[in-house]
PDB file of C-alpha atoms in Angstrom:
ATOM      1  CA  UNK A   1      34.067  12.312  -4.047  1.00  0.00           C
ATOM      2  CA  UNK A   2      30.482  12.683  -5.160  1.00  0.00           C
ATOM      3  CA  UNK A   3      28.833  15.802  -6.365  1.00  0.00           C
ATOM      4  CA  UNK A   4      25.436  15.916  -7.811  1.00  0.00           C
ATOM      5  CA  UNK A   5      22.865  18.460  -7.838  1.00  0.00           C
ATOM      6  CA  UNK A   6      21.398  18.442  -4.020  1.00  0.00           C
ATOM      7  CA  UNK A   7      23.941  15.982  -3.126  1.00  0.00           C
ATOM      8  CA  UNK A   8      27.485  16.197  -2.261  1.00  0.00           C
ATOM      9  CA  UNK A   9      29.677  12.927  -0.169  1.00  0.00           C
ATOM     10  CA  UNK A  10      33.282  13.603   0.803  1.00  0.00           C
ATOM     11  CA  UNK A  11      35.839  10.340  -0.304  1.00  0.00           C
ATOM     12  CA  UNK A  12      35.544   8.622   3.122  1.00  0.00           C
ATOM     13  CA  UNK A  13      31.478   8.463   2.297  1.00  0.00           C
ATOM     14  CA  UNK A  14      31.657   7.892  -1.436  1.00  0.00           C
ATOM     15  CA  UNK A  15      34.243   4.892   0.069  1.00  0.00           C
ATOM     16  CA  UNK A  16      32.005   3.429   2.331  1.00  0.00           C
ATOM     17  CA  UNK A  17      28.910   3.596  -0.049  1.00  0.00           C
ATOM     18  CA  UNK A  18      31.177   1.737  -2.264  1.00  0.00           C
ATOM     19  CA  UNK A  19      32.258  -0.994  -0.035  1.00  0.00           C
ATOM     20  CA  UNK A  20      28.335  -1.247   1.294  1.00  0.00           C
ATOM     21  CA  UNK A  21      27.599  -1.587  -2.640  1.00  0.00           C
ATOM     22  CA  UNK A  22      30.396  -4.641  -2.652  1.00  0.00           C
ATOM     23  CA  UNK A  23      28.147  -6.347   0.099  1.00  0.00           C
ATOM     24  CA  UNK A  24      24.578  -5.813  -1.475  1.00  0.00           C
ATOM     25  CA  UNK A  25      26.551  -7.568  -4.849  1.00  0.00           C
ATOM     26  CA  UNK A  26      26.618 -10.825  -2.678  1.00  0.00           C
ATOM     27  CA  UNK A  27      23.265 -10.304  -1.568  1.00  0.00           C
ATOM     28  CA  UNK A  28      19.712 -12.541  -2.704  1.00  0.00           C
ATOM     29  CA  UNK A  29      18.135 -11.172  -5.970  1.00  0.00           C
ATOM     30  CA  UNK A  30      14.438 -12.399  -6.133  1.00  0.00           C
ATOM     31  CA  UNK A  31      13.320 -12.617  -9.507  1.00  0.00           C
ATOM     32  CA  UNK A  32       9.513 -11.743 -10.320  1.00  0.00           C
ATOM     33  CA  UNK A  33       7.479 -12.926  -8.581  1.00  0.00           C
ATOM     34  CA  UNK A  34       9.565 -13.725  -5.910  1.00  0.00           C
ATOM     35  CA  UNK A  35       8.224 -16.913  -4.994  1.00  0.00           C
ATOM     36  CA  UNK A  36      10.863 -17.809  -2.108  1.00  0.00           C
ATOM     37  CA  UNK A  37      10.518 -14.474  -0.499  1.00  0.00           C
ATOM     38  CA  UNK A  38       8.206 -14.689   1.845  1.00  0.00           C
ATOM     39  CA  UNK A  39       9.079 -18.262   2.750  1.00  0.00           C
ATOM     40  CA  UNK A  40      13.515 -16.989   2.534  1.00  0.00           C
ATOM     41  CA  UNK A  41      12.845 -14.193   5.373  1.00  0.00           C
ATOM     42  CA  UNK A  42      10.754 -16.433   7.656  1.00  0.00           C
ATOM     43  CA  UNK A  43      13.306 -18.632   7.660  1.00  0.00           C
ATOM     44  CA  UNK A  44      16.084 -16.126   8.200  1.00  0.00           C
ATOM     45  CA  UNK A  45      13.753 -14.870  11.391  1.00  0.00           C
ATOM     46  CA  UNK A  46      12.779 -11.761   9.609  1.00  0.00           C
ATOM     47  CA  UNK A  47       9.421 -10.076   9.582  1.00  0.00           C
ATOM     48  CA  UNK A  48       9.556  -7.551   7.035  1.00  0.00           C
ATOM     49  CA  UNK A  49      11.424  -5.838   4.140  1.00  0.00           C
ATOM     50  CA  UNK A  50      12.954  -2.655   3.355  1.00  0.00           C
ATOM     51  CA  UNK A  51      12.311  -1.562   0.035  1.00  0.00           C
ATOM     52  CA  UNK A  52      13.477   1.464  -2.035  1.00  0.00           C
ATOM     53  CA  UNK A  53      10.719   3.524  -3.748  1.00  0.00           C
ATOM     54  CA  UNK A  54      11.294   5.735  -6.123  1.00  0.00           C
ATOM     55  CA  UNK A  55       8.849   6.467  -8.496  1.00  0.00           C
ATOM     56  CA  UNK A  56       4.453   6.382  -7.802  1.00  0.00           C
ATOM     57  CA  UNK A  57       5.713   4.838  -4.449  1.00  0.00           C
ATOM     58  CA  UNK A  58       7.332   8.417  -3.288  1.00  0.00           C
ATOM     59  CA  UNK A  59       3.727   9.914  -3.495  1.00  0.00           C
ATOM     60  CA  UNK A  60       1.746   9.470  -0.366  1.00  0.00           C
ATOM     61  CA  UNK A  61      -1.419   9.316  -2.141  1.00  0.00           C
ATOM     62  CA  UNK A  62      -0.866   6.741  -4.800  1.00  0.00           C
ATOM     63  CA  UNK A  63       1.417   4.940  -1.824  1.00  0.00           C
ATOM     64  CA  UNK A  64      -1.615   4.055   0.239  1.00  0.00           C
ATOM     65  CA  UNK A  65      -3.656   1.841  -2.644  1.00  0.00           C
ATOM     66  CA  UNK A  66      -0.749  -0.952  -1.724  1.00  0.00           C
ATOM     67  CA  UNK A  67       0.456  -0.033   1.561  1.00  0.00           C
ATOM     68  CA  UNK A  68      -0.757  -0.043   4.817  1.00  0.00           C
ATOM     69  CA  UNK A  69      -0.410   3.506   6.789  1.00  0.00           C
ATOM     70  CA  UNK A  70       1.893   2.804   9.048  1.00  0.00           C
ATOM     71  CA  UNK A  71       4.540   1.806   6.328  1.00  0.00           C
ATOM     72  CA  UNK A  72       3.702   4.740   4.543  1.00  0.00           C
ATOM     73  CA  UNK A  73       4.374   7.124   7.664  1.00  0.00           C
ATOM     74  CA  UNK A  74       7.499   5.757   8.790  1.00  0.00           C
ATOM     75  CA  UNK A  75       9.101   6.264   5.049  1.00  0.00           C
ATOM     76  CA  UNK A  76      11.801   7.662   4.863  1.00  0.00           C
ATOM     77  CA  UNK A  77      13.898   9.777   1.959  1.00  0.00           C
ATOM     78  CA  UNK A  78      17.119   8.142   1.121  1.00  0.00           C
ATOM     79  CA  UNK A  79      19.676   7.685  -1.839  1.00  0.00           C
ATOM     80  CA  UNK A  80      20.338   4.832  -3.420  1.00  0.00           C
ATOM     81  CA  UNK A  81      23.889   3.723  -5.231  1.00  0.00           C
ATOM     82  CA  UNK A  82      24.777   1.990  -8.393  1.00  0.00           C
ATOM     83  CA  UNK A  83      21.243   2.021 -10.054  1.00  0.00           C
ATOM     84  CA  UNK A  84      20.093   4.261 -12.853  1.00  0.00           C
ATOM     85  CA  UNK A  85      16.454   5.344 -13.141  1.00  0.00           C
ATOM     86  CA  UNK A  86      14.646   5.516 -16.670  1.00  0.00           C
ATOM     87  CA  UNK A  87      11.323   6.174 -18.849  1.00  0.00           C
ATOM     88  CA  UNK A  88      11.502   2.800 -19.920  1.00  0.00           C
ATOM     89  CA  UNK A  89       8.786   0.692 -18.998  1.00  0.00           C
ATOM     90  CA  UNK A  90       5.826   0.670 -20.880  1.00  0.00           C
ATOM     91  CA  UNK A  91       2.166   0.624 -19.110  1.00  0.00           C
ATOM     92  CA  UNK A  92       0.255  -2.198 -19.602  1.00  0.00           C
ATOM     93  CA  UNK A  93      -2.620  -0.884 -21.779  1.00  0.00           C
ATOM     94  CA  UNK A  94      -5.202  -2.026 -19.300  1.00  0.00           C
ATOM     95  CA  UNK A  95      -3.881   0.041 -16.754  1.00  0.00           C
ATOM     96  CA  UNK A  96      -6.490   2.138 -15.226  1.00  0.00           C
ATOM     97  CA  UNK A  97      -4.740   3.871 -11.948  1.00  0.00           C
ATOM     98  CA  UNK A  98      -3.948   6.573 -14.257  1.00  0.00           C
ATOM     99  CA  UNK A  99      -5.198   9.281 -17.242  1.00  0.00           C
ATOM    100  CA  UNK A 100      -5.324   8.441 -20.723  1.00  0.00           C
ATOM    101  CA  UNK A 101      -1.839   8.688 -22.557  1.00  0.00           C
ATOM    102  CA  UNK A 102      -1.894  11.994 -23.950  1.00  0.00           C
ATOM    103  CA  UNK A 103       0.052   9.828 -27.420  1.00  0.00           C
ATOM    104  CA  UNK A 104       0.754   6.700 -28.082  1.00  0.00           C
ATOM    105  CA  UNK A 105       4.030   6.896 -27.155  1.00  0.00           C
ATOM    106  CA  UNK A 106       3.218   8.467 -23.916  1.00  0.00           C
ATOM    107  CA  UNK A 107       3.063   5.492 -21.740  1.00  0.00           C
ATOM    108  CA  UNK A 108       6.164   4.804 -19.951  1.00  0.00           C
ATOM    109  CA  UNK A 109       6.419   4.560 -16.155  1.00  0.00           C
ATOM    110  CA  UNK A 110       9.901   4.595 -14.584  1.00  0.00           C
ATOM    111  CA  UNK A 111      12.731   1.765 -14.398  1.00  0.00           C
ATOM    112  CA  UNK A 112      15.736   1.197 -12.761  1.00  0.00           C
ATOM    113  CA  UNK A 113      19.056  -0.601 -14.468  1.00  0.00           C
ATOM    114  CA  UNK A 114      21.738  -1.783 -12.089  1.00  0.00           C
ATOM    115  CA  UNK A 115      24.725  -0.128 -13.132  1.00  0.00           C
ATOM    116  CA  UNK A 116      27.363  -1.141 -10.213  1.00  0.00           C
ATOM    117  CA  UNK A 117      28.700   2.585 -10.276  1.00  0.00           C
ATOM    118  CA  UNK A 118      28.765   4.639  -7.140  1.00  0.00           C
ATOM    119  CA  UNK A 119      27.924   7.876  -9.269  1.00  0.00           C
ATOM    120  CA  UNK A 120      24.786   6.303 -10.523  1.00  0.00           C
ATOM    121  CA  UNK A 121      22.284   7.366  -7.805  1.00  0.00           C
ATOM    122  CA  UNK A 122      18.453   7.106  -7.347  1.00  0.00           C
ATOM    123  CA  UNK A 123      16.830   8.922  -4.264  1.00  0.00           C
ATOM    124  CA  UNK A 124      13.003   8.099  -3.143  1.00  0.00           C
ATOM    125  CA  UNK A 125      11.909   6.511  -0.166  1.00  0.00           C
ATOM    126  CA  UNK A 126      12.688   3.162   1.745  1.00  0.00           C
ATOM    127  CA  UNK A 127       9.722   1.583   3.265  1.00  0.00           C
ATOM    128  CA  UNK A 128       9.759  -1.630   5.697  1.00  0.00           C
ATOM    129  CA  UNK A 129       6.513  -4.089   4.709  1.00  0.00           C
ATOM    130  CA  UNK A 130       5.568  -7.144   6.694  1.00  0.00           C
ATOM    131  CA  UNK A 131       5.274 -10.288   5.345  1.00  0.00           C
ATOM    132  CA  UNK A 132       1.737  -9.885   4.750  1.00  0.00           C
ATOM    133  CA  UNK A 133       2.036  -6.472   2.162  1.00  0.00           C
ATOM    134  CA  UNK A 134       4.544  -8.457   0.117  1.00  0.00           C
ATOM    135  CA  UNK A 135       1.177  -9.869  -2.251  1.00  0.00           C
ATOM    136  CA  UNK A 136      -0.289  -6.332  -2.708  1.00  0.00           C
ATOM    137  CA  UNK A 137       3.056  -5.277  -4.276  1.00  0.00           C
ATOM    138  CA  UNK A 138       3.831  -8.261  -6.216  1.00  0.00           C
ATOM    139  CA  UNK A 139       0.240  -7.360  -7.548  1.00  0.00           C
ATOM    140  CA  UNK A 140       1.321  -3.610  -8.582  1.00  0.00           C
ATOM    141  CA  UNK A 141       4.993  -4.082  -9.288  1.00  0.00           C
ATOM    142  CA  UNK A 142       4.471  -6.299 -11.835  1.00  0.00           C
ATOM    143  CA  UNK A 143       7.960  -8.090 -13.434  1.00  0.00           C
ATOM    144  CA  UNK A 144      10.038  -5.978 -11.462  1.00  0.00           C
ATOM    145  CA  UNK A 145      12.965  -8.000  -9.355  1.00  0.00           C
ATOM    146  CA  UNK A 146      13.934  -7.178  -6.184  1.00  0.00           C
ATOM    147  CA  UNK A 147      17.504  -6.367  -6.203  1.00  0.00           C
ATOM    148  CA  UNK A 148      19.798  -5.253  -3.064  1.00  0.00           C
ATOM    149  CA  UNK A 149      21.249  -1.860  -3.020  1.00  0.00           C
ATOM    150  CA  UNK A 150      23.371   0.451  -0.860  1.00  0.00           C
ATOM    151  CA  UNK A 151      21.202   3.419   0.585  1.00  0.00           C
ATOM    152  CA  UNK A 152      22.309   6.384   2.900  1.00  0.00           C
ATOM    153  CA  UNK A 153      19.602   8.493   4.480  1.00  0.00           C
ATOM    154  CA  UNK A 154      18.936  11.688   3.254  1.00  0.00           C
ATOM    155  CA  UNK A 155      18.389  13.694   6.531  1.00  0.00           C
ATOM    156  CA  UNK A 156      21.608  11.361   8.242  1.00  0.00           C
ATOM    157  CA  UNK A 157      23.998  11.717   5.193  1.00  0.00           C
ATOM    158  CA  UNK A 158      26.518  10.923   7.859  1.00  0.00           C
ATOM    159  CA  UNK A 159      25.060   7.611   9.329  1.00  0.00           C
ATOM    160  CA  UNK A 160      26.044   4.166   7.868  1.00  0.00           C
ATOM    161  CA  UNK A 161      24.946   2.985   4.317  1.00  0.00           C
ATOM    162  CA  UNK A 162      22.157   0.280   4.781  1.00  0.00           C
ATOM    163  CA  UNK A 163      20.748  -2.488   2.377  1.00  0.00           C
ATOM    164  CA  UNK A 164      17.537  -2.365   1.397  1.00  0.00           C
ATOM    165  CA  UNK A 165      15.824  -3.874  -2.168  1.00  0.00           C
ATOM    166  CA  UNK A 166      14.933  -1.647  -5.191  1.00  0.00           C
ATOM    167  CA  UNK A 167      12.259  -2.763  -7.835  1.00  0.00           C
ATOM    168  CA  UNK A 168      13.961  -3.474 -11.089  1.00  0.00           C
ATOM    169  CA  UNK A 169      12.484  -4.563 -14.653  1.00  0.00           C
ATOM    170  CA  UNK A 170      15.171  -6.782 -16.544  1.00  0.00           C
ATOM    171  CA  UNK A 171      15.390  -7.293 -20.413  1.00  0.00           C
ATOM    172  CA  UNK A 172      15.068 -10.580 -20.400  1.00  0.00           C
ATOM    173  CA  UNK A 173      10.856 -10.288 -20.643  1.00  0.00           C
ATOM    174  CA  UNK A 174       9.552 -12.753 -23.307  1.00  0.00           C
ATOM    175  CA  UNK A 175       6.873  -9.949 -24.601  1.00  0.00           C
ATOM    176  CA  UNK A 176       9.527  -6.927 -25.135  1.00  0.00           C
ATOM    177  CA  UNK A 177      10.581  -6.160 -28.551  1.00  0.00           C
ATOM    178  CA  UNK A 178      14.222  -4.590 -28.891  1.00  0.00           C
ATOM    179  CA  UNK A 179      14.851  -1.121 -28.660  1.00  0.00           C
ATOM    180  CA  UNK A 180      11.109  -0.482 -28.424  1.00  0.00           C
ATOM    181  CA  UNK A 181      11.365   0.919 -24.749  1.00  0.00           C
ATOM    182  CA  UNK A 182      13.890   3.503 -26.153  1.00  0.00           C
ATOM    183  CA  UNK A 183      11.013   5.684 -28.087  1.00  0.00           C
ATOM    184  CA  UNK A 184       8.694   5.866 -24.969  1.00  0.00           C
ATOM    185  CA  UNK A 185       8.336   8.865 -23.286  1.00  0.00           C
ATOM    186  CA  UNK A 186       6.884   9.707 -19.830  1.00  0.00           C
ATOM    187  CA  UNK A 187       3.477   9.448 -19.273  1.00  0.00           C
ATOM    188  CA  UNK A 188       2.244  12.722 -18.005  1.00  0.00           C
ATOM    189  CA  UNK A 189      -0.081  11.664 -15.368  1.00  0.00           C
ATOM    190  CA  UNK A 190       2.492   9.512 -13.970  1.00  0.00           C
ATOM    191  CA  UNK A 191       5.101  11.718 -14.423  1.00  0.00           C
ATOM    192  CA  UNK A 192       3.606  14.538 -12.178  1.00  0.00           C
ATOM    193  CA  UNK A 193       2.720  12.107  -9.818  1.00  0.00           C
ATOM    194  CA  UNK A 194       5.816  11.028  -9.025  1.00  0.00           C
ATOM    195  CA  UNK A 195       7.358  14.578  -9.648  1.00  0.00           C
ATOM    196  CA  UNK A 196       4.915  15.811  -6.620  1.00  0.00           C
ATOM    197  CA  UNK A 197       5.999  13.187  -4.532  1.00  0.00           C
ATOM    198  CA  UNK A 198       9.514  14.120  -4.788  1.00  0.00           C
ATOM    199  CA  UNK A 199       8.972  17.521  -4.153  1.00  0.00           C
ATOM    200  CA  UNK A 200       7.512  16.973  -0.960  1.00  0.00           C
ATOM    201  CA  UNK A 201      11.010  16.540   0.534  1.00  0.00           C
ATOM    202  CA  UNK A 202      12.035  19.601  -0.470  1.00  0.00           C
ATOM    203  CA  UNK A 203      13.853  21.679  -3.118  1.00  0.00           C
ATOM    204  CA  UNK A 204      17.578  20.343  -2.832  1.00  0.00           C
ATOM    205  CA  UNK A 205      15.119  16.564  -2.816  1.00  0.00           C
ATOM    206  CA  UNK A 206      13.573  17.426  -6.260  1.00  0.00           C
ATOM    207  CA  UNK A 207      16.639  18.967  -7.783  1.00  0.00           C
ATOM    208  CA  UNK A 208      18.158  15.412  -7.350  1.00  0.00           C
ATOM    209  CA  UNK A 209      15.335  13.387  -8.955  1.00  0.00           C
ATOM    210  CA  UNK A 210      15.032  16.087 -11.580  1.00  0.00           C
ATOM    211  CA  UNK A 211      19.006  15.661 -11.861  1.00  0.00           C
ATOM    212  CA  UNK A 212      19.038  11.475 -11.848  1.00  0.00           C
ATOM    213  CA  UNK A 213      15.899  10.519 -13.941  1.00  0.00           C
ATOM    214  CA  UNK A 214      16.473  10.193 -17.588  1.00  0.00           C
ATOM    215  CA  UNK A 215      14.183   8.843 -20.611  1.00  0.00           C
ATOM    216  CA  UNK A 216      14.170   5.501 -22.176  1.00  0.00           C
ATOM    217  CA  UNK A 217      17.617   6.845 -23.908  1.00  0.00           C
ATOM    218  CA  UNK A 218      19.129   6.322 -20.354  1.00  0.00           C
ATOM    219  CA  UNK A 219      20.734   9.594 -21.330  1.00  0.00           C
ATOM    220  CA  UNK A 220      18.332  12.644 -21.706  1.00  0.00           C
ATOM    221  CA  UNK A 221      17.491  13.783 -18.055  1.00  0.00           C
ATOM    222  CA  UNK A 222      13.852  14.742 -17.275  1.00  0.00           C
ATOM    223  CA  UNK A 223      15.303  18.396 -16.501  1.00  0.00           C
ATOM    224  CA  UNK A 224      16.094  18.936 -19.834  1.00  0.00           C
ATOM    225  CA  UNK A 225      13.244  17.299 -21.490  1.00  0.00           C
ATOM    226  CA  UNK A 226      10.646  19.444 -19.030  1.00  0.00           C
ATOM    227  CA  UNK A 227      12.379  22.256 -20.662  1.00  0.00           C
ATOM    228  CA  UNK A 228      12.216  21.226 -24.131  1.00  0.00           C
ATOM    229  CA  UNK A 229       8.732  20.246 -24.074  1.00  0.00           C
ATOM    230  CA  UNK A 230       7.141  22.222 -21.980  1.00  0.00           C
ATOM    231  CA  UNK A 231       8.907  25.650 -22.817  1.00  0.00           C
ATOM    232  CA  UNK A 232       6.160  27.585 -21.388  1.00  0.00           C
ATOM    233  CA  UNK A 233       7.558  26.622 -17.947  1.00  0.00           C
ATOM    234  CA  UNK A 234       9.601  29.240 -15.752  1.00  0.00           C
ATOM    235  CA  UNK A 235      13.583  28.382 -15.017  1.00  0.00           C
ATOM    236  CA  UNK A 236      13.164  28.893 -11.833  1.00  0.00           C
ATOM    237  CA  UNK A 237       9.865  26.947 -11.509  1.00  0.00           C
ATOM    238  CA  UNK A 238      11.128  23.964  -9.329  1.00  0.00           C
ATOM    239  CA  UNK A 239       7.627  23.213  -7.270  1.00  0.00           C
ATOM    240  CA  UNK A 240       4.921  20.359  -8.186  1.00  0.00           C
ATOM    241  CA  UNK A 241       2.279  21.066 -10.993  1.00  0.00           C
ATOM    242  CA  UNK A 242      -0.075  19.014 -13.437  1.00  0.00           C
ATOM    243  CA  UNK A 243       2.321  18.303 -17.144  1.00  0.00           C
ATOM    244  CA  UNK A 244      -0.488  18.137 -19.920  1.00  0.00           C
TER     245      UNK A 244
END
């Protein structure tokens, strides 16, 4: 049995996430910049890809610089199993989609680590891209892997888990210095962006994200730091609004 804030699955669904998460194990991991990709799902007679958003990618409005419409309007929420999402990747510094860090160490964007348990969750959005999208989000989603995961829909908890790929930034980066990531915090403009997008699904939606998104400790959830930092904010303030 599963029970998270917003989300609640019975032992028969908990057991069939988990076997679903045995299968995705098996499955292809493309490593950036997934050079076979495009040519690996021709050959499998495949047109497109499901992928799991879950971050800038759940906001409509940042969505559509990579994606065409159509992707973008048949998104749909889901949950995703065995993945744990983190404050841990830093912004390149030439980055100009967003504001200004508001402090140097303001500058993180989110992360997921593959965890392999069912209790580590991530909901967003899973959106199918043709072939021909796959460049524009090699382009944004820069040394993030493309790893298979076990989803269930949000508005069907009840239908079959599914495969789909979630964006992933390894360790293994020639450029990262150890234990740097771990001092980052969220950076604000970013952070409300994908906050907003969230809450567009609704409150029991947000609650989730608020619930499963932690800082670069992997262990402080972004409920508890909005409180701490922002202590000017109401307890019972769960809609979108502008962090500074």
């Amino acid at each position: 049995m599963l029970n998270l804030p917003g989300l609640h699955l019975d032992h028969e669904r908990t057991a069939a996430v988990a076997r679903m998460m045995a299968v995705a194990a098996k499955e292809t991991t493309y490593q950036y910049p997934w050079d076979t990709l495009q040519q690996d799902l021709q050959a499998a007679g495949y047109s497109q890809i499901t992928i799991v958003g879950y971050g800038s990618l759940v906001n409509r409005t940042s969505a559509t610089h990579t994606v065409r419409e159509q992707s973008i309007v048949t998104a749909e929420p889901i949950v995703a199993f065995g993945v744990r999402r983190l404050f841990n990747y830093e912004m390149p510094a030439d980055l100009d989609r967003y504001d200004p860090p508001i402090n140097p160490r303001a500058r993180a964007a989110l992360n997921v680590h593959v965890t392999g348990k069912v209790h580590d969750v991530v909901n967003g959005v899973t959106m199918t891209l043709s072939l021909e999208e796959i460049p524009a989000l090699r382009q944004r989603e820069l040394y993030y892997d493309l790893v298979p995961v076990a989803c269930l829909r949000w508005n069907q908890i009840q239908d079959p888990p599914f495969l789909a790929h979630i964006l992933s930034r390894p360790d293994r980066l020639p450029d990262k210095e150890p234990d740097n990531d771990k001092i980052l915090e969220p950076h604000r403009h970013y952070y409300s962006l994908c906050r907003d997008g969230a809450s567009q699904f609704g409150e029991e939606f947000l609650r989730l994200w608020l619930a499963t998104t932690y800082l670069a400790d992997a262990v402080t959830p972004v409920a508890q730091w909005e409180t701490d930092a922002f202590s000017e904010r109401k307890e019972d303030d769960t809609g979108p609004r502008k962090l500074e």
